[in-house]
Coordinates of C-alpha atoms in Angstrom, one line a residue:
M26 CA 0.1 0.2 0.2
L27 CA 1.5 3.2 -0.9
N28 CA 1.6 5.9 2.0
R29 CA 1.3 9.6 1.2
R30 CA 4.6 10.5 0.4
Q31 CA 5.0 7.4 -1.9
F32 CA 1.9 8.9 -3.4
T33 CA 3.0 12.6 -3.7
Q34 CA 5.9 11.9 -5.3
G35 CA 4.8 9.5 -7.7
G36 CA 2.7 12.6 -8.2
L37 CA 5.2 14.9 -8.7
T38 CA 6.7 12.1 -11.0
I39 CA 3.9 11.9 -13.8
A40 CA 3.2 15.8 -13.5
G41 CA 7.1 16.3 -13.9
L42 CA 7.2 13.5 -17.2
S43 CA 4.1 15.1 -18.4
A44 CA 5.8 18.4 -18.8
F45 CA 9.1 17.1 -20.2
G46 CA 6.8 14.7 -22.6
A47 CA 7.4 16.9 -25.5
G48 CA 10.8 15.2 -26.5
I49 CA 9.5 11.1 -25.5
P50 CA 8.7 9.3 -29.1
A51 CA 4.9 9.0 -29.7
A52 CA 3.0 6.0 -30.7
T53 CA 2.1 6.7 -34.3
A54 CA -1.7 4.3 -33.9
Q55 CA -4.5 6.2 -31.3
E56 CA -7.5 4.4 -30.2
L57 CA -10.9 5.9 -30.2
N58 CA -14.0 4.8 -28.4
D59 CA -17.8 5.5 -29.7
D60 CA -17.6 8.5 -27.8
G61 CA -14.4 10.0 -29.3
L62 CA -12.1 9.3 -26.7
H63 CA -8.8 8.2 -26.5
V64 CA -8.2 4.9 -24.7
Q65 CA -5.6 2.6 -23.4
P66 CA -5.8 -1.3 -23.4
W67 CA -4.9 -1.1 -19.0
F68 CA -8.8 1.8 -18.1
L69 CA -10.4 0.5 -15.9
E70 CA -13.8 -1.7 -17.6
S71 CA -16.4 -0.5 -15.1
F72 CA -20.0 0.0 -14.5
L73 CA -19.7 2.7 -13.1
D74 CA -20.2 2.5 -9.6
V75 CA -17.4 4.9 -7.9
R76 CA -18.5 2.4 -5.0
D77 CA -17.3 -0.8 -7.1
D78 CA -14.3 0.6 -8.5
F79 CA -13.1 1.7 -5.8
A80 CA -13.3 -1.5 -3.1
D81 CA -11.9 -3.4 -6.2
A82 CA -8.6 -0.8 -6.6
K83 CA -8.5 -1.3 -2.8
D84 CA -8.4 -4.9 -3.4
A85 CA -5.2 -5.0 -5.4
G86 CA -3.3 -2.8 -3.9
K87 CA -4.0 0.1 -6.2
R88 CA -5.4 4.3 -5.7
L89 CA -8.2 4.3 -7.8
V90 CA -7.6 7.3 -10.3
I91 CA -10.5 9.4 -12.7
L92 CA -9.6 10.4 -15.7
W93 CA -12.2 13.2 -17.5
E94 CA -11.7 14.0 -21.4
Q95 CA -13.8 14.8 -23.7
R96 CA -14.4 14.5 -27.3
G97 CA -11.8 16.2 -30.0
C98 CA -9.3 17.4 -27.2
P99 CA -6.1 18.8 -28.5
Y100 CA -4.7 18.3 -24.8
C101 CA -6.5 14.3 -24.3
A102 CA -4.7 13.8 -27.1
E103 CA -1.8 14.5 -25.9
M104 CA -1.8 13.2 -23.2
H105 CA -2.4 9.6 -24.7
K106 CA 0.4 10.6 -27.6
V107 CA 2.6 11.4 -25.2
N108 CA 2.6 10.5 -21.7
F109 CA 0.9 7.0 -21.9
T110 CA 3.3 5.4 -24.2
D111 CA 6.4 6.4 -22.5
E112 CA 7.5 3.3 -20.7
K113 CA 8.8 5.4 -17.0
I114 CA 5.6 6.9 -17.0
L115 CA 4.0 3.2 -17.3
S116 CA 6.1 1.5 -15.2
Y117 CA 4.4 4.1 -11.8
I118 CA 0.5 3.8 -13.2
K119 CA 0.0 0.6 -14.1
P120 CA 1.1 -1.0 -10.8
N121 CA -0.3 1.7 -8.4
F122 CA -3.5 2.9 -9.9
E123 CA -6.6 2.0 -11.1
F124 CA -8.2 4.4 -14.2
L125 CA -11.4 5.2 -14.7
Q126 CA -12.3 7.5 -17.6
L127 CA -15.4 9.3 -17.8
N128 CA -16.5 12.3 -20.1
L129 CA -16.7 15.8 -19.5
W130 CA -19.9 16.0 -22.1
G131 CA -21.0 11.4 -21.2
S132 CA -24.6 10.8 -20.8
R133 CA -23.6 7.0 -19.5
E134 CA -24.8 7.2 -15.1
V135 CA -22.0 7.0 -12.8
T136 CA -23.2 6.0 -9.2
D137 CA -20.6 8.6 -6.4
F138 CA -20.1 7.4 -3.9
D139 CA -22.7 8.4 -2.0
G140 CA -24.8 6.6 -3.5
K141 CA -26.4 9.3 -5.8
A142 CA -26.8 8.5 -9.5
M143 CA -26.6 10.6 -12.1
E144 CA -25.0 11.4 -15.6
E145 CA -21.0 12.2 -16.1
R146 CA -22.5 15.7 -17.6
E147 CA -24.4 16.3 -14.2
M148 CA -21.3 14.6 -12.0
A149 CA -18.5 16.2 -13.7
R150 CA -20.6 20.0 -12.2
R151 CA -20.6 18.3 -8.8
W152 CA -17.6 17.4 -8.8
G153 CA -16.1 21.2 -10.2
V154 CA -14.7 19.2 -13.1
N155 CA -13.5 22.6 -16.0
F156 CA -11.1 21.3 -17.7
T157 CA -9.9 18.0 -20.3
P158 CA -7.9 16.3 -18.7
T159 CA -8.6 16.5 -15.6
I160 CA -7.4 13.9 -13.6
M161 CA -9.0 13.1 -9.9
F162 CA -6.5 11.4 -6.9
L163 CA -8.8 9.9 -4.4
D164 CA -8.3 9.4 -0.3
E165 CA -7.1 5.6 0.6
E166 CA -10.5 5.6 2.2
I167 CA -13.7 6.2 1.3
A168 CA -16.2 7.7 4.5
E169 CA -19.6 7.2 4.6
G170 CA -22.3 9.6 2.6
K171 CA -19.2 11.9 1.3
N172 CA -18.6 11.9 -3.0
A173 CA -15.9 11.8 -4.7
K174 CA -15.0 15.5 -5.0
E175 CA -15.4 15.4 -0.9
L176 CA -12.5 12.1 -1.4
E177 CA -10.5 14.0 -3.6
V178 CA -6.6 14.3 -2.1
A179 CA -4.8 15.7 -5.6
R180 CA -6.5 17.4 -8.6
M181 CA -4.3 17.6 -12.3
P182 CA -6.9 20.3 -14.3
G183 CA -5.8 20.2 -17.7
Y184 CA -2.3 18.6 -18.9
F185 CA 1.0 19.4 -17.2

C-alpha cells in the first residue's frame, strides 16, 4: 500500500514527466472509443459505480484515479500520444493506479460514493470538473456519505 509520501512523489513524477513529454517518442496509432475519447487497454472496465471501482482498486493494492476527457480535446490526445506511451510513466502508473475514464459531456449513468446516480456531465459539474484532461486522485479510504469531490486528495486540472 502506498503511503502519503510515495503517493505525493509519484504524482510529482507523473506531473514532471508530463511537463517534459515533448521529447518522448509518440505512438502513431490512437484508438478512440464510441464517444470519441482516446482509450488505453489498461483503463478500468467499469459498471460506473465508483464505490465498486474503489473497492476493486483497493483489493488490488491500487488507488482509484478518475480521468475526465472530452471528444476532440487536443490536450487529451497529447497525453495519450506522449505520456501514456512512455514506459517510465507506465511502469509507475499501472502497478499503483486504476484509471476510470469519464466523459465530461457523457450521458452514461455514474453512481457516486454517496449513492447518488447521474449522467457523467452532471457528475462533472457536481465534482467541479471544468477542464480536460482532469485527473482526480482519491483518498485511500472512503467515508460514508461523502462524494468523490470530498474524497479527492489531489487534482491535475488540464494537461501539464
